[in-house]
Coordinates of N, CA and C in Angstrom, one line a residue:
X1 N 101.6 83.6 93.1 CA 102.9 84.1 93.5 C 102.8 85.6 93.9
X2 N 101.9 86.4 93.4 CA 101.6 87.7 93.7 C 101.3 88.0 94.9
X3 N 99.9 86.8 95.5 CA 99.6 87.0 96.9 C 100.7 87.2 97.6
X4 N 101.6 85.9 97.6 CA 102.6 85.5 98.3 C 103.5 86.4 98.5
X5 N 104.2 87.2 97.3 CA 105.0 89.1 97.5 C 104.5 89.3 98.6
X6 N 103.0 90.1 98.1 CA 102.4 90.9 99.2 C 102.7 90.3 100.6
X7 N 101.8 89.5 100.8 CA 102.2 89.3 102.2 C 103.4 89.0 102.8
X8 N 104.7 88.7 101.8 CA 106.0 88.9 102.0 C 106.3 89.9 102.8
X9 N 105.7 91.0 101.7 CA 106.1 92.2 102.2 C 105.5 92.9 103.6
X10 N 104.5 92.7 104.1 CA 103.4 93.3 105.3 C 104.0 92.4 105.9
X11 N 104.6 90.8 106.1 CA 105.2 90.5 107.0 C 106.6 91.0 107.5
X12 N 107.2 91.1 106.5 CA 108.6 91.6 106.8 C 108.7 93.4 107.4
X13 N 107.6 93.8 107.1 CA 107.7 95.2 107.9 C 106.9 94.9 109.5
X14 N 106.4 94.0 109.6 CA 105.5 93.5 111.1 C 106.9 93.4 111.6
X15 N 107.8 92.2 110.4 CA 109.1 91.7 111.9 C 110.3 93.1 112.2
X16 N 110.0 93.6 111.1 CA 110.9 94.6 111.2 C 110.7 95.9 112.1
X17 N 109.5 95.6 112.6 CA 108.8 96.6 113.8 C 109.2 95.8 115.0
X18 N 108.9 94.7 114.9 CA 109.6 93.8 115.8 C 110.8 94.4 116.5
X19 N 111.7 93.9 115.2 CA 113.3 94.1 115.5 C 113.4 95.4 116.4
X20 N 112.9 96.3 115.5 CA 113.2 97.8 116.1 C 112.4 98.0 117.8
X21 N 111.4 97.1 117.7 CA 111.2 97.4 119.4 C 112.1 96.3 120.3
X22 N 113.0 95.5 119.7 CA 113.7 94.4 120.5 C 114.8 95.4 120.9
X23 N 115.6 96.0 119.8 CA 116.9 96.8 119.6 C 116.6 98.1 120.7
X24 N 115.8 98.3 120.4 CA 115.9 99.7 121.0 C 114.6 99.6 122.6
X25 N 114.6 98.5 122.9 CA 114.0 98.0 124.2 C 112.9 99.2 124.2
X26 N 111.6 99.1 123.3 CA 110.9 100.1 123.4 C 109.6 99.5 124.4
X27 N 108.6 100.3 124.7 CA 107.4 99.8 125.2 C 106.3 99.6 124.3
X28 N 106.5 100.4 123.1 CA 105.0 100.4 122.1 C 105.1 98.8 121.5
X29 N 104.2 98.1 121.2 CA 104.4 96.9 121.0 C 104.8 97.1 119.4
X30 N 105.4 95.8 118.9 CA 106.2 96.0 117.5 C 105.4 95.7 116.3
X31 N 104.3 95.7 116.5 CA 103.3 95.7 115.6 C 102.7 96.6 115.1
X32 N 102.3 97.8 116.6 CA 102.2 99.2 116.1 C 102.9 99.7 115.6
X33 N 104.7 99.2 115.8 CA 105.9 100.3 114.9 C 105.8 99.9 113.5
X34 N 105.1 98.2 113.3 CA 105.5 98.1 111.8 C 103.9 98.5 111.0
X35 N 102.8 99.2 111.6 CA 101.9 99.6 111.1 C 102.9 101.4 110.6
X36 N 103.1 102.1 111.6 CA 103.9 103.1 111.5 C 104.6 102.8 110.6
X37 N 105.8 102.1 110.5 CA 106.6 102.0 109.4 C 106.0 101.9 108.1
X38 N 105.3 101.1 108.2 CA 103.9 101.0 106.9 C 103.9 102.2 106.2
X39 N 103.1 102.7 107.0 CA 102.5 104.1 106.9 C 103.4 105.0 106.3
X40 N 104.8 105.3 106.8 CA 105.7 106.0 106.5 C 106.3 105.5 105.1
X41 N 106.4 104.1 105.0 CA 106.8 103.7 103.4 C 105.5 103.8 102.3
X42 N 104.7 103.5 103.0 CA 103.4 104.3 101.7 C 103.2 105.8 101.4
X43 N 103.7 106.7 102.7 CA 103.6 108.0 102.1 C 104.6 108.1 101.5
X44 N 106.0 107.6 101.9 CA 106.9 108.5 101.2 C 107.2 108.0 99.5
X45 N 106.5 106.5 99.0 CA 106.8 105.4 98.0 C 107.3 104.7 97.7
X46 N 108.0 104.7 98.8 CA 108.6 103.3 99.0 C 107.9 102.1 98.8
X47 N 107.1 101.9 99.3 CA 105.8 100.7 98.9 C 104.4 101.8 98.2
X48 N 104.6 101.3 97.1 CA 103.2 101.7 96.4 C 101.9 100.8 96.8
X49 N 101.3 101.3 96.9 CA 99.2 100.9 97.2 C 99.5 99.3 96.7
X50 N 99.8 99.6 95.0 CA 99.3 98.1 94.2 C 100.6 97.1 94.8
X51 N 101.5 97.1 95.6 CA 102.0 96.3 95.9 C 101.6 95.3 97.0
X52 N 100.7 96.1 97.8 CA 99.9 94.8 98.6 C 98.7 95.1 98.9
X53 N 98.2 95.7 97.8 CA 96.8 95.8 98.0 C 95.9 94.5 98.3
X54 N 95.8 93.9 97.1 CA 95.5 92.6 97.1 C 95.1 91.3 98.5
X55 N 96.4 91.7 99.1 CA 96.2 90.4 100.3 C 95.6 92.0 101.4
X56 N 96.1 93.3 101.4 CA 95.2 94.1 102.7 C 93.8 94.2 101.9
X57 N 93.2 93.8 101.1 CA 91.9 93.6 100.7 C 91.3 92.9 101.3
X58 N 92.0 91.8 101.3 CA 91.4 90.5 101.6 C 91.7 89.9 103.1
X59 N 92.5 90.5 104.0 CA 93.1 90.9 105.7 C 91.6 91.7 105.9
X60 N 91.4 92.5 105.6 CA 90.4 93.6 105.7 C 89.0 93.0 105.7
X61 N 88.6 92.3 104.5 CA 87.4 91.3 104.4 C 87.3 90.4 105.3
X62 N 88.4 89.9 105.8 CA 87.9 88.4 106.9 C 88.6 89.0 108.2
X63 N 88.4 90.4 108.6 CA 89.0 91.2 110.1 C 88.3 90.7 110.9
X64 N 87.4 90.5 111.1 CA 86.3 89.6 111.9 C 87.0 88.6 112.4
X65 N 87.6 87.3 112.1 CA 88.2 86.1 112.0 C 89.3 86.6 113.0
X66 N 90.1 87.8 113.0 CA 91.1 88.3 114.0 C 90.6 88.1 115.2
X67 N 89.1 88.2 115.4 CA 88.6 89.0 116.8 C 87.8 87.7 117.3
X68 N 88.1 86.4 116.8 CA 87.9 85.5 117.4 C 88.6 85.1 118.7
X69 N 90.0 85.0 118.4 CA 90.7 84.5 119.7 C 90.6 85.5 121.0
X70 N 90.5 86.8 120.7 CA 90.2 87.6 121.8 C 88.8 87.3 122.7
X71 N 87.5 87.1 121.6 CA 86.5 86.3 122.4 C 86.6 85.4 123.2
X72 N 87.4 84.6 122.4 CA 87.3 83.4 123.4 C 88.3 83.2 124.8
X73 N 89.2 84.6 124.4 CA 89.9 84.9 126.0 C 89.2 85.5 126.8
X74 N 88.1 86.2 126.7 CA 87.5 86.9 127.3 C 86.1 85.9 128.3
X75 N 85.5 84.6 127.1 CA 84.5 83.5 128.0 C 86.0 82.7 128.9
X76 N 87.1 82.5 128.8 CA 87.8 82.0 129.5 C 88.1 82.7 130.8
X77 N 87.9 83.9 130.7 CA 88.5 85.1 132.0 C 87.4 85.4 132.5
X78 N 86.0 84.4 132.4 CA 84.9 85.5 132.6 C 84.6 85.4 134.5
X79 N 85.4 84.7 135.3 CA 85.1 84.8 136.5 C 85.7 86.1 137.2
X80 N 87.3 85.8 136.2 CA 87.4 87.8 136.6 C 86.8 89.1 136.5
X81 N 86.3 88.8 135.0 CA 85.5 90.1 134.9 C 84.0 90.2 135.5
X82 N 83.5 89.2 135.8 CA 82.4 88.7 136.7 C 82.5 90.0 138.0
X83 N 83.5 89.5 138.7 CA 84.0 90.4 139.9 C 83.8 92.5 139.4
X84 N 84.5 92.8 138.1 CA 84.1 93.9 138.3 C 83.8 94.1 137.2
X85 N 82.8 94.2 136.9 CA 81.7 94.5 135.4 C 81.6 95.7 135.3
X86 N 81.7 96.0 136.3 CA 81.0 98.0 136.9 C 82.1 98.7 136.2
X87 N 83.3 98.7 136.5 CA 84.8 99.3 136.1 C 84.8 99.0 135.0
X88 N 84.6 97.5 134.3 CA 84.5 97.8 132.4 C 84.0 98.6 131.9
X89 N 82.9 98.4 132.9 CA 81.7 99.5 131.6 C 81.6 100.9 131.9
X90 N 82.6 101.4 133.0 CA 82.5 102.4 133.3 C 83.5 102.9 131.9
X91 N 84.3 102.5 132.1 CA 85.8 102.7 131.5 C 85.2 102.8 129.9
X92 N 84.8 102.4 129.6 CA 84.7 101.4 128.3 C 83.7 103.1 127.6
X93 N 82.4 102.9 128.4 CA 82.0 104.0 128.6 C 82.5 105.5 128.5
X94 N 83.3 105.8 129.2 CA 84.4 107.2 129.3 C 85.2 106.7 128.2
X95 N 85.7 105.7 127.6 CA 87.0 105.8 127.0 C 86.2 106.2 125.4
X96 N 85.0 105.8 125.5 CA 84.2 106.7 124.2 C 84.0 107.4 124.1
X97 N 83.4 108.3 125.1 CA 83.2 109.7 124.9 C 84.6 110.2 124.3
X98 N 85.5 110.1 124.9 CA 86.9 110.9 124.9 C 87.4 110.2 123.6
X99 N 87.3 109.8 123.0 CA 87.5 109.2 121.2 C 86.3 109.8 120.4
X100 N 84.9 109.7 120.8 CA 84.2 110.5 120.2 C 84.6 112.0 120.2
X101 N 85.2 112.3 121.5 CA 85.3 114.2 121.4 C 86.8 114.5 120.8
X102 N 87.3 113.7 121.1 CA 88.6 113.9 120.2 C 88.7 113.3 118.8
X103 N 88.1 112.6 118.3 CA 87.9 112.5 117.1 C 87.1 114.1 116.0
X104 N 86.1 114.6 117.2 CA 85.1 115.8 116.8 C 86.2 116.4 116.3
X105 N 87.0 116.8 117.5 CA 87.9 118.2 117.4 C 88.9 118.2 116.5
X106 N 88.9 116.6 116.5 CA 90.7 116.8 115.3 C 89.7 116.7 113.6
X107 N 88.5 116.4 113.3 CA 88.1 116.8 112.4 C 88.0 118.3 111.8
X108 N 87.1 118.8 113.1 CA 87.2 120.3 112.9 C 88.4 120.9 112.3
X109 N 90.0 120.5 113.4 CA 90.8 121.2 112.6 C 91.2 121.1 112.0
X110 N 90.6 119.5 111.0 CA 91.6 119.7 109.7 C 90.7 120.2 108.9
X111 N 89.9 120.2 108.8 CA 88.3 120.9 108.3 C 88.7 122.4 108.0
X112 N 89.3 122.8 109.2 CA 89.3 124.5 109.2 C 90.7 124.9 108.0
X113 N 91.7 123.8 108.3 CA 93.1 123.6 107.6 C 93.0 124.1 106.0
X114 N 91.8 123.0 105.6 CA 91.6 122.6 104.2 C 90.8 123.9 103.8
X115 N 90.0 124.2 104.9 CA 88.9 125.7 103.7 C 90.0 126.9 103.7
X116 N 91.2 127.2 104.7 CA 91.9 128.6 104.5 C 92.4 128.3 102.7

């Protein structure tokens, strides 16, 4: 019955990201608002850690299993991407560097934050 809370609860903040991107005809998808919302009810305590720890243990453990169906959209599309391979890997390419350097920089400054 414990599991079952938890995932009550991580579901009903997904649909409630939902809602808020239906209502307010937003573009960020409503998944990302109910990750945000998340986020914002764990810092402030509104949801404590041990309330769904448990099942994001075990979401986390079998994350792998998510990134199935994306594979298998990807052997399904493969005569598109066939056409431009060069532009993936260009992209794919540049879009790391720029997460690797922006990841550097936002370390640094919290780095610098923490020693004043």
């Amino acid at each position: 019955m414990k599991l079952v809370r938890q995932l009550s609860i991580i579901t009903a903040i997904c649909f409630l990201g939902e809602l808020i991107k239906l209502l307010f005809k937003l573009t960020i998808p409503g998944n990302v608002i109910g990750m945000i919302l998340l986020l914002i009810f764990l810092c402030s305590g509104i949801i404590k850690v041990e309330m769904i720890e448990d099942v994001s243990k075990f979401l986390l453990d079998h994350l792998p299993f998510f990134f199935v169906p994306a594979g298998v959209g990807l052997i399904a599309s493969v005569a598109t991407i066939k056409n431009c391979w060069q532009y993936i890997i260009l992209i794919i390419f540049i879009s790391t560097i720029v997460v690797m350097a922006v990841t550097g920089v936002t370390i640094q400054l919290i780095k610098r934050r923490w020693l004043k």
